[in-house]
mmCIF file of C-alpha atoms in Angstrom:
data_model
loop_
_atom_site.group_PDB
_atom_site.id
_atom_site.type_symbol
_atom_site.label_atom_id
_atom_site.label_comp_id
_atom_site.label_asym_id
_atom_site.label_seq_id
_atom_site.Cartn_x
_atom_site.Cartn_y
_atom_site.Cartn_z
ATOM 1 C CA MET T 988 30.057 -3.696 -32.214
ATOM 2 C CA ARG T 989 31.305 -7.077 -33.859
ATOM 3 C CA PHE T 990 29.722 -8.968 -36.686
ATOM 4 C CA GLU T 991 30.477 -12.694 -36.175
ATOM 5 C CA ILE T 992 30.932 -13.763 -39.712
ATOM 6 C CA GLY T 993 33.976 -14.717 -42.091
ATOM 7 C CA VAL T 994 37.476 -15.295 -40.792
ATOM 8 C CA ALA T 995 40.200 -13.498 -42.716
ATOM 9 C CA LEU T 996 40.005 -9.843 -43.260
ATOM 10 C CA PHE T 997 40.510 -8.562 -46.821
ATOM 11 C CA VAL T 998 39.298 -5.997 -49.005
ATOM 12 C CA LEU T 999 37.571 -6.449 -52.551
ATOM 13 C CA PHE T 1000 36.881 -3.353 -54.249
ATOM 14 C CA GLY T 1001 34.437 -3.211 -56.969
ATOM 15 C CA SER T 1002 34.936 -1.010 -60.274
ATOM 16 C CA PHE T 1003 35.173 2.592 -59.652
ATOM 17 C CA ALA T 1004 33.509 3.090 -62.975
ATOM 18 C CA THR T 1005 30.386 2.518 -61.276
ATOM 19 C CA ALA T 1006 31.106 4.536 -58.168
ATOM 20 C CA GLN T 1007 27.873 6.095 -56.690
ATOM 21 C CA THR T 1008 27.758 7.576 -53.168
ATOM 22 C CA GLY T 1009 24.837 5.923 -51.211
ATOM 23 C CA THR T 1010 23.606 6.468 -47.700
ATOM 24 C CA VAL T 1011 24.192 4.282 -44.440
ATOM 25 C CA THR T 1012 21.879 4.141 -41.215
ATOM 26 C CA LEU T 1013 22.523 2.514 -37.883
ATOM 27 C CA THR T 1014 19.140 1.891 -36.310
ATOM 28 C CA ASN T 1015 18.185 0.541 -32.879
ATOM 29 C CA TYR T 1016 15.350 -1.565 -34.408
ATOM 30 C CA TYR T 1017 12.802 -1.676 -31.641
ATOM 31 C CA TYR T 1018 14.005 1.684 -29.771
ATOM 32 C CA PRO T 1019 15.108 3.632 -32.751
ATOM 33 C CA TRP T 1020 15.575 6.768 -30.487
ATOM 34 C CA ALA T 1021 17.746 5.243 -27.781
ATOM 35 C CA GLN T 1022 21.394 4.311 -27.722
ATOM 36 C CA ILE T 1023 21.917 0.729 -28.461
ATOM 37 C CA GLU T 1024 22.673 -1.509 -25.246
ATOM 38 C CA ALA T 1025 23.327 -5.215 -24.583
ATOM 39 C CA GLY T 1026 20.443 -7.130 -25.991
ATOM 40 C CA ASP T 1027 19.134 -4.743 -28.717
ATOM 41 C CA TYR T 1028 18.359 -5.739 -32.191
ATOM 42 C CA PHE T 1029 20.053 -3.473 -34.640
ATOM 43 C CA THR T 1030 20.156 -3.067 -38.307
ATOM 44 C CA VAL T 1031 22.687 -1.459 -40.733
ATOM 45 C CA SER T 1032 21.190 -0.414 -44.027
ATOM 46 C CA ILE T 1033 22.747 1.107 -47.291
ATOM 47 C CA VAL T 1034 20.561 2.388 -49.801
ATOM 48 C CA GLY T 1035 21.352 4.320 -53.097
ATOM 49 C CA ALA T 1036 24.771 3.125 -53.814
ATOM 50 C CA ALA T 1037 26.517 1.424 -56.774
ATOM 51 C CA HIS T 1038 24.581 -1.580 -57.846
ATOM 52 C CA ASN T 1039 26.102 -5.231 -57.230
ATOM 53 C CA GLN T 1040 29.257 -3.815 -55.439
ATOM 54 C CA THR T 1041 31.189 -4.899 -52.545
ATOM 55 C CA VAL T 1042 30.237 -3.689 -49.124
ATOM 56 C CA THR T 1043 33.095 -3.336 -46.927
ATOM 57 C CA VAL T 1044 33.459 -1.511 -43.330
ATOM 58 C CA VAL T 1045 36.419 -0.106 -41.542
ATOM 59 C CA GLU T 1046 35.879 -0.306 -37.851
ATOM 60 C CA ASN T 1047 38.237 1.537 -35.263
ATOM 61 C CA GLY T 1048 40.793 2.125 -38.237
ATOM 62 C CA GLY T 1049 41.436 -1.436 -38.696
ATOM 63 C CA SER T 1050 41.437 -3.283 -42.142
ATOM 64 C CA PRO T 1051 38.511 -3.120 -44.382
ATOM 65 C CA TYR T 1052 35.938 -6.234 -43.681
ATOM 66 C CA PRO T 1053 33.883 -7.438 -46.629
ATOM 67 C CA PHE T 1054 30.213 -7.737 -46.083
ATOM 68 C CA GLY T 1055 28.691 -9.018 -49.441
ATOM 69 C CA THR T 1056 27.320 -6.995 -52.408
ATOM 70 C CA THR T 1057 24.606 -4.407 -52.902
ATOM 71 C CA ASP T 1058 21.547 -5.740 -54.825
ATOM 72 C CA ASP T 1059 20.445 -4.400 -58.272
ATOM 73 C CA SER T 1060 18.851 -1.225 -56.827
ATOM 74 C CA GLY T 1061 22.234 -0.299 -54.937
ATOM 75 C CA ASN T 1062 20.842 -1.367 -51.550
ATOM 76 C CA TRP T 1063 22.086 -3.682 -48.715
ATOM 77 C CA SER T 1064 21.377 -4.573 -44.969
ATOM 78 C CA ILE T 1065 22.265 -6.631 -42.170
ATOM 79 C CA ALA T 1066 20.876 -7.185 -38.950
ATOM 80 C CA GLY T 1067 21.771 -8.839 -35.569
ATOM 81 C CA THR T 1068 21.514 -8.640 -31.806
ATOM 82 C CA GLU T 1069 23.978 -6.781 -29.684
ATOM 83 C CA THR T 1070 25.760 -9.118 -27.409
ATOM 84 C CA SER T 1071 27.133 -8.232 -23.681
ATOM 85 C CA GLU T 1072 30.530 -9.111 -24.490
ATOM 86 C CA PHE T 1073 31.018 -5.894 -26.643
ATOM 87 C CA ALA T 1074 29.026 -3.595 -24.129
ATOM 88 C CA GLY T 1075 30.835 -0.712 -22.764
ATOM 89 C CA LEU T 1076 32.877 -0.292 -25.953
ATOM 90 C CA THR T 1077 32.823 2.694 -28.392
ATOM 91 C CA TYR T 1078 33.127 1.921 -32.175
ATOM 92 C CA THR T 1079 33.731 4.232 -35.092
ATOM 93 C CA GLN T 1080 32.729 2.404 -38.443
ATOM 94 C CA HIS T 1081 33.222 3.956 -42.108
ATOM 95 C CA TRP T 1082 30.923 1.929 -44.751
ATOM 96 C CA TYR T 1083 32.135 1.534 -48.477
ATOM 97 C CA VAL T 1084 30.446 0.396 -51.476
ATOM 98 C CA GLY T 1085 32.693 -0.280 -54.344
ATOM 99 C CA GLY T 1086 35.472 1.603 -52.613
ATOM 100 C CA VAL T 1087 33.319 4.706 -52.197
ATOM 101 C CA GLU T 1088 32.141 5.768 -48.584
ATOM 102 C CA ALA T 1089 28.486 5.759 -47.955
ATOM 103 C CA THR T 1090 27.449 8.873 -46.212
ATOM 104 C CA PRO T 1091 25.753 8.495 -42.722
ATOM 105 C CA ALA T 1092 22.002 9.480 -42.891
ATOM 106 C CA ASN T 1093 21.268 9.844 -39.121
ATOM 107 C CA LEU T 1094 18.221 11.266 -37.432
ATOM 108 C CA ASN T 1095 18.057 14.813 -36.668
ATOM 109 C CA THR T 1096 19.694 15.134 -33.244
ATOM 110 C CA ASN T 1097 17.862 18.343 -32.549
ATOM 111 C CA ILE T 1098 14.690 16.111 -32.245
ATOM 112 C CA TYR T 1099 16.226 12.726 -31.246
ATOM 113 C CA ASP T 1100 18.880 13.655 -29.167
ATOM 114 C CA TRP T 1101 20.238 9.919 -28.436
ATOM 115 C CA ALA T 1102 19.511 8.051 -31.458
ATOM 116 C CA PRO T 1103 22.186 6.046 -32.480
ATOM 117 C CA THR T 1104 24.961 7.661 -34.984
ATOM 118 C CA LEU T 1105 27.528 6.902 -37.616
ATOM 119 C CA PRO T 1106 30.229 6.991 -38.007
ATOM 120 C CA SER T 1107 30.740 6.652 -34.009
ATOM 121 C CA PHE T 1108 28.516 5.298 -31.254
ATOM 122 C CA THR T 1109 28.796 3.284 -28.182
ATOM 123 C CA VAL T 1110 27.142 0.042 -27.148
ATOM 124 C CA TRP T 1111 26.024 0.303 -23.410
ATOM 125 C CA PRO T 1112 25.814 -2.410 -20.912
ATOM 126 C CA ASN T 1113 22.220 -3.060 -19.395
ATOM 127 C CA LEU T 1114 21.660 -0.762 -16.306
ATOM 128 C CA THR T 1115 20.543 -3.126 -13.656
ATOM 129 C CA ALA T 1116 20.426 -0.619 -10.718
ATOM 130 C CA SER T 1117 17.383 1.484 -9.887
ATOM 131 C CA ASN T 1118 17.402 4.962 -11.575
ATOM 132 C CA CYS T 1119 14.535 6.545 -9.568
ATOM 133 C CA PRO T 1120 14.052 10.609 -9.203
ATOM 134 C CA THR T 1121 15.530 12.122 -6.267
ATOM 135 C CA LEU T 1122 14.515 15.349 -4.406
ATOM 136 C CA ILE T 1123 14.662 18.394 -6.341
ATOM 137 C CA VAL T 1124 16.125 21.458 -5.035
ATOM 138 C CA PRO T 1125 13.951 24.025 -6.817
ATOM 139 C CA VAL T 1126 14.664 27.961 -7.279
ATOM 140 C CA ASP T 1127 11.978 29.813 -5.415
ATOM 141 C CA THR T 1128 10.388 32.332 -7.526
ATOM 142 C CA CYS T 1129 9.935 34.655 -4.614
ATOM 143 C CA THR T 1130 13.381 34.703 -3.026
ATOM 144 C CA ASN T 1131 15.572 33.325 -5.981
ATOM 145 C CA THR T 1132 17.081 31.103 -3.633
ATOM 146 C CA SER T 1133 17.474 27.484 -3.803
ATOM 147 C CA ASP T 1134 16.237 25.259 -1.053
ATOM 148 C CA GLU T 1135 14.060 22.204 -0.418
ATOM 149 C CA MET T 1136 10.531 22.635 -0.606
ATOM 150 C CA TYR T 1137 7.562 20.128 0.529
ATOM 151 C CA TRP T 1138 3.848 20.276 0.555
ATOM 152 C CA ARG T 1139 2.435 20.551 3.711
ATOM 153 C CA TRP T 1140 -1.250 19.486 3.039
ATOM 154 C CA SER T 1141 -3.128 16.937 0.891
ATOM 155 C CA PRO T 1142 -4.738 16.779 -1.526
ATOM 156 C CA VAL T 1143 -2.970 19.322 -3.511
ATOM 157 C CA SER T 1144 -5.379 20.830 -6.106
ATOM 158 C CA TYR T 1145 -4.661 21.467 -9.961
ATOM 159 C CA ALA T 1146 -6.559 23.012 -12.959
ATOM 160 C CA SER T 1147 -5.246 23.652 -16.400
ATOM 161 C CA THR T 1148 -5.883 26.498 -19.042
ATOM 162 C CA SER T 1149 -3.478 24.986 -21.474
ATOM 163 C CA SER T 1150 -4.653 25.159 -25.170
ATOM 164 C CA VAL T 1151 -2.958 21.816 -25.806
ATOM 165 C CA HIS T 1152 -4.500 19.744 -23.179
ATOM 166 C CA SER T 1153 -7.702 19.878 -20.988
ATOM 167 C CA ASP T 1154 -8.427 19.501 -17.308
ATOM 168 C CA SER T 1155 -9.645 15.949 -17.990
ATOM 169 C CA ASP T 1156 -6.218 15.447 -19.656
ATOM 170 C CA MET T 1157 -4.460 16.732 -16.389
ATOM 171 C CA THR T 1158 -6.534 14.600 -14.579
ATOM 172 C CA VAL T 1159 -5.300 11.447 -16.484
ATOM 173 C CA ALA T 1160 -1.698 12.571 -15.699
ATOM 174 C CA ALA T 1161 -2.901 13.256 -11.953
ATOM 175 C CA ASP T 1162 -4.615 9.646 -11.648
ATOM 176 C CA GLY T 1163 -1.305 8.091 -12.874
ATOM 177 C CA TRP T 1164 0.689 9.771 -9.981
ATOM 178 C CA ASN T 1165 -2.054 9.123 -7.498
ATOM 179 C CA GLY T 1166 -1.873 5.126 -8.446
ATOM 180 C CA VAL T 1167 1.715 4.865 -7.698
ATOM 181 C CA GLN T 1168 2.361 6.712 -4.367
ATOM 182 C CA SER T 1169 0.646 7.471 -0.993
ATOM 183 C CA GLY T 1170 2.759 10.424 0.153
ATOM 184 C CA LEU T 1171 -0.075 12.893 -0.962
ATOM 185 C CA GLN T 1172 -2.835 12.895 -3.327
ATOM 186 C CA LEU T 1173 -3.704 15.272 -6.583
ATOM 187 C CA GLU T 1174 -7.131 16.205 -6.702
ATOM 188 C CA PRO T 1175 -8.898 18.781 -9.199
ATOM 189 C CA ALA T 1176 -9.214 22.258 -8.080
ATOM 190 C CA ASP T 1177 -12.788 23.007 -6.260
ATOM 191 C CA GLY T 1178 -12.543 26.519 -4.593
ATOM 192 C CA THR T 1179 -8.541 26.798 -4.310
ATOM 193 C CA LEU T 1180 -5.717 26.161 -6.624
ATOM 194 C CA ASP T 1181 -2.190 24.822 -5.876
ATOM 195 C CA ILE T 1182 -0.889 23.701 -9.219
ATOM 196 C CA TRP T 1183 -1.825 25.697 -12.393
ATOM 197 C CA ALA T 1184 -0.949 24.481 -15.701
ATOM 198 C CA TYR T 1185 -0.979 27.471 -18.510
ATOM 199 C CA ASP T 1186 0.668 28.014 -21.849
ATOM 200 C CA SER T 1187 3.465 30.433 -22.438
ATOM 201 C CA THR T 1188 5.522 31.152 -25.444
ATOM 202 C CA SER T 1189 8.479 32.569 -23.558
ATOM 203 C CA LEU T 1190 10.074 29.314 -23.115
ATOM 204 C CA PRO T 1191 12.931 28.448 -25.680
ATOM 205 C CA GLY T 1192 11.693 26.674 -28.838
ATOM 206 C CA TYR T 1193 12.973 22.930 -27.545
ATOM 207 C CA VAL T 1194 11.526 23.222 -24.123
ATOM 208 C CA PHE T 1195 8.251 21.450 -23.610
ATOM 209 C CA GLY T 1196 7.365 22.651 -20.237
ATOM 210 C CA GLN T 1197 8.626 23.940 -16.932
ATOM 211 C CA THR T 1198 7.609 23.886 -13.142
ATOM 212 C CA GLN T 1199 8.078 26.934 -11.184
ATOM 213 C CA PHE T 1200 7.948 26.853 -7.500
ATOM 214 C CA THR T 1201 6.583 29.475 -4.981
ATOM 215 C CA SER T 1202 7.135 29.131 -1.295
ATOM 216 C CA GLN T 1203 5.368 30.439 1.774
ATOM 217 C CA THR T 1204 7.749 33.475 2.011
ATOM 218 C CA CYS T 1205 5.580 34.925 -0.533
ATOM 219 C CA ASN T 1206 2.472 34.342 1.412
ATOM 220 C CA THR T 1207 3.404 37.369 3.801
ATOM 221 C CA GLY T 1208 0.092 36.970 5.865
ATOM 222 C CA CYS T 1209 1.067 33.483 7.046
ATOM 223 C CA PHE T 1210 4.812 33.067 6.654
ATOM 224 C CA ASP T 1211 6.309 31.460 9.599
ATOM 225 C CA GLN T 1212 2.730 30.906 11.263
ATOM 226 C CA VAL T 1213 0.893 27.517 11.913
ATOM 227 C CA ASP T 1214 -1.509 26.380 9.519
ATOM 228 C CA GLU T 1215 -4.711 25.526 11.677
ATOM 229 C CA CYS T 1216 -5.790 22.906 9.576
ATOM 230 C CA THR T 1217 -3.052 20.680 9.322
ATOM 231 C CA GLY T 1218 -0.654 21.909 12.377
ATOM 232 C CA GLU T 1219 2.333 22.281 9.889
ATOM 233 C CA CYS T 1220 4.494 25.203 9.915
ATOM 234 C CA MET T 1221 4.450 27.624 6.996
ATOM 235 C CA ASP T 1222 8.015 28.142 6.598
ATOM 236 C CA ASP T 1223 10.404 28.882 3.768
ATOM 237 C CA GLN T 1224 10.333 25.029 2.834
ATOM 238 C CA ALA T 1225 6.725 24.918 2.578
ATOM 239 C CA VAL T 1226 5.275 25.103 -0.874
ATOM 240 C CA TYR T 1227 2.810 27.931 -1.393
ATOM 241 C CA TYR T 1228 1.731 27.366 -5.043
ATOM 242 C CA GLU T 1229 3.212 25.971 -8.277
ATOM 243 C CA ASP T 1230 2.876 26.893 -11.930
ATOM 244 C CA ILE T 1231 3.500 24.425 -14.661
ATOM 245 C CA ILE T 1232 4.238 26.196 -17.941
ATOM 246 C CA ILE T 1233 3.572 24.579 -21.016
ATOM 247 C CA ASN T 1234 5.199 25.488 -24.595
ATOM 248 C CA PRO T 1235 2.197 25.007 -26.972
ATOM 249 C CA THR T 1236 4.399 25.530 -29.971
ATOM 250 C CA ALA T 1237 7.005 22.929 -28.951
ATOM 251 C CA VAL T 1238 4.321 20.639 -28.082
ATOM 252 C CA THR T 1239 2.572 21.176 -31.515
ATOM 253 C CA ASN T 1240 5.416 21.095 -33.880
ATOM 254 C CA TYR T 1241 7.215 18.114 -32.321
ATOM 255 C CA ALA T 1242 4.144 15.828 -31.952
ATOM 256 C CA SER T 1243 4.072 14.607 -35.384
ATOM 257 C CA ASP T 1244 7.827 14.008 -35.168
ATOM 258 C CA PHE T 1245 7.323 11.779 -31.990
ATOM 259 C CA GLY T 1246 4.200 9.964 -33.711
ATOM 260 C CA GLU T 1247 2.047 11.355 -30.991
ATOM 261 C CA SER T 1248 -0.969 13.462 -31.316
ATOM 262 C CA THR T 1249 -0.709 16.911 -29.679
ATOM 263 C CA GLU T 1250 -2.891 15.964 -27.022
ATOM 264 C CA GLN T 1251 -1.131 12.741 -26.182
ATOM 265 C CA LEU T 1252 2.219 14.477 -26.017
ATOM 266 C CA ALA T 1253 1.062 17.204 -23.945
ATOM 267 C CA ILE T 1254 -0.241 14.635 -21.383
ATOM 268 C CA LEU T 1255 3.221 13.167 -21.445
ATOM 269 C CA VAL T 1256 4.479 16.715 -20.802
ATOM 270 C CA VAL T 1257 2.174 17.561 -18.257
ATOM 271 C CA THR T 1258 2.849 14.076 -16.440
ATOM 272 C CA HIS T 1259 6.539 14.762 -16.410
ATOM 273 C CA GLU T 1260 5.883 18.164 -14.762
ATOM 274 C CA LEU T 1261 3.625 17.159 -12.331
ATOM 275 C CA GLY T 1262 6.618 14.632 -11.110
ATOM 276 C CA HIS T 1263 8.636 17.987 -10.581
ATOM 277 C CA ALA T 1264 5.594 19.588 -8.828
ATOM 278 C CA LEU T 1265 5.774 16.671 -6.386
ATOM 279 C CA GLN T 1266 9.434 17.427 -5.547
ATOM 280 C CA LEU T 1267 11.052 14.887 -7.805
ATOM 281 C CA ALA T 1268 14.167 15.839 -9.711
ATOM 282 C CA HIS T 1269 15.429 14.276 -13.092
ATOM 283 C CA PRO T 1270 16.971 10.813 -12.611
ATOM 284 C CA GLU T 1271 20.460 10.404 -13.780
ATOM 285 C CA ALA T 1272 21.139 10.389 -17.614
ATOM 286 C CA VAL T 1273 24.367 8.856 -18.490
ATOM 287 C CA GLN T 1274 23.917 6.388 -21.346
ATOM 288 C CA HIS T 1275 20.563 7.097 -22.809
ATOM 289 C CA SER T 1276 19.559 3.659 -23.369
ATOM 290 C CA CYS T 1277 16.174 2.170 -22.304
ATOM 291 C CA SER T 1278 17.305 0.354 -19.373
ATOM 292 C CA GLU T 1279 18.100 3.649 -17.732
ATOM 293 C CA VAL T 1280 14.775 5.055 -18.463
ATOM 294 C CA GLN T 1281 12.564 3.864 -15.362
ATOM 295 C CA SER T 1282 10.658 7.135 -14.717
ATOM 296 C CA THR T 1283 8.302 9.422 -16.247
ATOM 297 C CA VAL T 1284 10.675 12.344 -14.771
ATOM 298 C CA TYR T 1285 13.424 11.088 -16.862
ATOM 299 C CA GLN T 1286 14.635 14.207 -18.973
ATOM 300 C CA ASN T 1287 14.372 13.384 -22.525
ATOM 301 C CA PRO T 1288 10.907 12.940 -24.068
ATOM 302 C CA SER T 1289 11.995 11.188 -26.997
ATOM 303 C CA MET T 1290 13.543 8.503 -24.853
ATOM 304 C CA ARG T 1291 10.445 8.352 -22.666
ATOM 305 C CA ILE T 1292 8.312 7.653 -25.761
ATOM 306 C CA THR T 1293 10.586 5.287 -27.479
ATOM 307 C CA CYS T 1294 11.460 3.285 -24.375
ATOM 308 C CA GLY T 1295 7.741 3.203 -23.587
ATOM 309 C CA VAL T 1296 7.730 5.013 -20.258
ATOM 310 C CA SER T 1297 4.765 7.467 -20.451
ATOM 311 C CA THR T 1298 3.067 7.261 -17.355
ATOM 312 C CA PRO T 1299 4.377 7.223 -13.842
ATOM 313 C CA THR T 1300 6.125 4.004 -12.683
ATOM 314 C CA SER T 1301 6.710 2.111 -9.443
ATOM 315 C CA CYS T 1302 10.112 3.593 -9.459
ATOM 316 C CA ASP T 1303 8.057 7.188 -9.499
ATOM 317 C CA GLY T 1304 6.184 5.875 -6.686
ATOM 318 C CA ILE T 1305 8.857 4.863 -4.490
ATOM 319 C CA ALA T 1306 10.472 8.517 -5.145
ATOM 320 C CA VAL T 1307 7.524 10.327 -3.884
ATOM 321 C CA ASP T 1308 7.084 8.166 -0.754
ATOM 322 C CA ASP T 1309 10.875 8.758 -0.048
ATOM 323 C CA VAL T 1310 10.144 12.557 -0.125
ATOM 324 C CA TYR T 1311 7.077 12.127 1.956
ATOM 325 C CA PRO T 1312 7.679 9.043 4.014
ATOM 326 C CA ASP T 1313 5.145 9.876 6.890
ATOM 327 C CA GLY T 1314 2.698 11.206 4.245
ATOM 328 C CA VAL T 1315 1.177 14.644 4.200
ATOM 329 C CA PRO T 1316 -1.548 15.580 6.773
ATOM 330 C CA TYR T 1317 -5.146 15.635 5.320
ATOM 331 C CA CYS T 1318 -6.969 19.007 4.786
ATOM 332 C CA PRO T 1319 -10.056 19.559 2.601
ATOM 333 C CA GLN T 1320 -9.829 22.380 -0.025
ATOM 334 C CA GLY T 1321 -10.269 25.718 1.349
ATOM 335 C CA ASP T 1322 -9.632 24.894 4.912
ATOM 336 C CA ASN T 1323 -5.969 25.998 5.090
ATOM 337 C CA TYR T 1324 -5.766 29.131 7.036
ATOM 338 C CA CYS T 1325 -3.477 30.747 9.914
ATOM 339 C CA ASP T 1326 -4.720 32.899 12.786
ATOM 340 C CA GLY T 1327 -1.399 34.486 13.769
ATOM 341 C CA THR T 1328 -0.114 31.523 15.727
ATOM 342 C CA LEU T 1329 3.894 31.644 15.123
ATOM 343 C CA CYS T 1330 5.849 28.557 14.634
ATOM 344 C CA ASP T 1331 8.023 27.033 17.311
#
């Protein structure tokens, strides 16, 4: 990051008699929980420092550079738009007021994993390529082995008994997925249940949700037989059912930190987990800037919120259609059965 002001580099320290330690914060102004990238508007703010003293910065071990003075309250700030010529570079900045270094006041990285920090940060280039989800390779809860799995019928039914969101909230999430893809449809359960969302306190405190996959290997009565409704083989790559496990403690505790109601954060979580239920993996996360967040299956919830990606995107829809390019055979709920015909 370069500040295009001034010419010569020099230092003008104020009186040490008024030395007072302040705090300094680097903020990605419009996307405060995301890394800074080209085109982002940023601010550097100092508060609580010595009054009317010279502000300087030492960048990457260079010479101190002056930036005016603090006001009568010991505060100072500067703002600018990051330019592409400095993208891809990492900086270390130490800020001083009257010769006394200001203490970085960074956001809690346990909550906001990728918010900009001082003294070190990176300015990222804009990601111009697609960053859509790919096919997940889940762990089958029945065989405890990894393999690709696919739904063999549509619609896929769902229901929720979670305390932090309702069936109608889950329908909001499901409708979002139904609106962006044509591979298969999600439908409220009516007699049969394929996806069940429920609460569990067994997840780690920072994990909001988890999807567990079960293949037809658990369905011993029909395993490796033909489904009479669809004509599909119920082999070890056919999904039997799935559980979406919600951590109500994490959702409740973090909702206010993210500026969301508990219900809205829960919808965000179940929308993300439904993406996994449709067999989508997390897209690649490298630079953690908003141009990289193109999917609601992107792993980090604070990034999805700050970048405004809370519902399934066209990128998500393309990914589902790639997993199911020919679509999934239609079968009304309750009509899936087998009669002993083995798969070829």
